[in-house]
CSV table of C-alpha atoms in Angstrom, one decimal:
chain,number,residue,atom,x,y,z
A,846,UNK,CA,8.5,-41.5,23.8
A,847,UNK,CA,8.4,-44.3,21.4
A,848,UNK,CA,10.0,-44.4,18.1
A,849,UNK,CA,10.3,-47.2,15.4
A,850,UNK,CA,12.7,-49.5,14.8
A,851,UNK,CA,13.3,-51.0,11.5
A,852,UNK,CA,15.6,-53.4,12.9
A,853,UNK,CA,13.5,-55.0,15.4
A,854,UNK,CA,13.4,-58.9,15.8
A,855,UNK,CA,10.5,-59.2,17.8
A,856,UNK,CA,7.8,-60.1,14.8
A,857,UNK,CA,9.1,-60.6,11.5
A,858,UNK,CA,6.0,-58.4,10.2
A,859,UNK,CA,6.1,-55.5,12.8
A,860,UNK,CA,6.7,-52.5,9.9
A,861,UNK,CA,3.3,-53.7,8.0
A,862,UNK,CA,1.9,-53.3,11.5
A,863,UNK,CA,3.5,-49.5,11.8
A,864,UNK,CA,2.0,-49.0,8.4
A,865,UNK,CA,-1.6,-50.5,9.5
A,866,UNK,CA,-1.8,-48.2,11.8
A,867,UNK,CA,-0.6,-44.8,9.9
A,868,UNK,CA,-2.9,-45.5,7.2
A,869,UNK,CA,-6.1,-45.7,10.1
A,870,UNK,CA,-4.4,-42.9,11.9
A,871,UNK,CA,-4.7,-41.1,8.2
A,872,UNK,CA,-8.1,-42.3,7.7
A,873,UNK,CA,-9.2,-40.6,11.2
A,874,UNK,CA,-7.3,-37.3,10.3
A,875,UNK,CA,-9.2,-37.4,6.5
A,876,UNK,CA,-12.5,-37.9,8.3
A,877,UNK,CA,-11.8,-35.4,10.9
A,878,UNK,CA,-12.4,-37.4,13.9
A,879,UNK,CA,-10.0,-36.6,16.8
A,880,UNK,CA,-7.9,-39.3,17.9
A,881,UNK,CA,-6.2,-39.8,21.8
A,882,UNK,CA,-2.3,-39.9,19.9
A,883,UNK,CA,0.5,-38.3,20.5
A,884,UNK,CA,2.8,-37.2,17.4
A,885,UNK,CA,6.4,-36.0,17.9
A,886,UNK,CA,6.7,-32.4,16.5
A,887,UNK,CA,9.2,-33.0,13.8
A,888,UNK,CA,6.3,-35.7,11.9
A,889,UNK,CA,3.4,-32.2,12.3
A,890,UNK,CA,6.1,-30.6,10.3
A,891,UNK,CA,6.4,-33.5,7.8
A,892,UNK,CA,3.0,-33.4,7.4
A,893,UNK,CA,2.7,-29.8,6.7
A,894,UNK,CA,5.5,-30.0,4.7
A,895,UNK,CA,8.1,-28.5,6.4
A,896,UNK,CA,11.9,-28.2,7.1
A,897,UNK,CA,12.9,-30.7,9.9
A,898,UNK,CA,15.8,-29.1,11.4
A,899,UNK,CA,18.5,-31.1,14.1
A,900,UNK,CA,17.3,-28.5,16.3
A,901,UNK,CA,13.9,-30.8,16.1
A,902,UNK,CA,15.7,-34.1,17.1
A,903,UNK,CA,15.8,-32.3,20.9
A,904,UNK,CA,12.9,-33.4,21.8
A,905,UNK,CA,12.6,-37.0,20.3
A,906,UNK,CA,16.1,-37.8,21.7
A,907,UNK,CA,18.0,-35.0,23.7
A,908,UNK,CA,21.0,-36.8,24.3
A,909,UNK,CA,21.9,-37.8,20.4
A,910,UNK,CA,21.1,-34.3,19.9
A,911,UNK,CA,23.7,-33.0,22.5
A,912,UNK,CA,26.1,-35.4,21.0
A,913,UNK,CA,25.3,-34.6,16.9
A,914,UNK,CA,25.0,-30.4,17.9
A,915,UNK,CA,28.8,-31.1,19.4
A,916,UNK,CA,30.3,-33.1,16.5
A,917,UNK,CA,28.9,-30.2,14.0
């Protein structure tokens, strides 16, 4: 699974790129078209407005959730 990374050095310009391609993603989803993408459960509940839990961060990254569930 792939996740952003604001602090990334490899292009100076990579976030506009991110946001490039949310807005075309959102442009599909407005026009109803399917689109071949996979979305990480805790952004379908962002969408729909939601509570994202830590219990959500399990499946994006298992071990900082075992590490974050022991600390709490």
């Amino acid at each position: 699974m792939l996740r952003i990374n604001p602090t990334s050095g490899v292009n100076p310009k990579h976030l506009n790129y991110f946001k490039f391609i949310g807005r075309v993603l959102g442009l599909g989803i407005f026009h109803r078209h399917f689109l071949d993408a996979y979305l990480i459960g805790s952004f379908h509940k962002m969408i729909l407005k939601k509570k994202v839990t830590l219990a959500d961060l399990a499946s994006v990254d298992a071990d900082l959730h075992r590490r974050l569930t022991r600390i709490l």
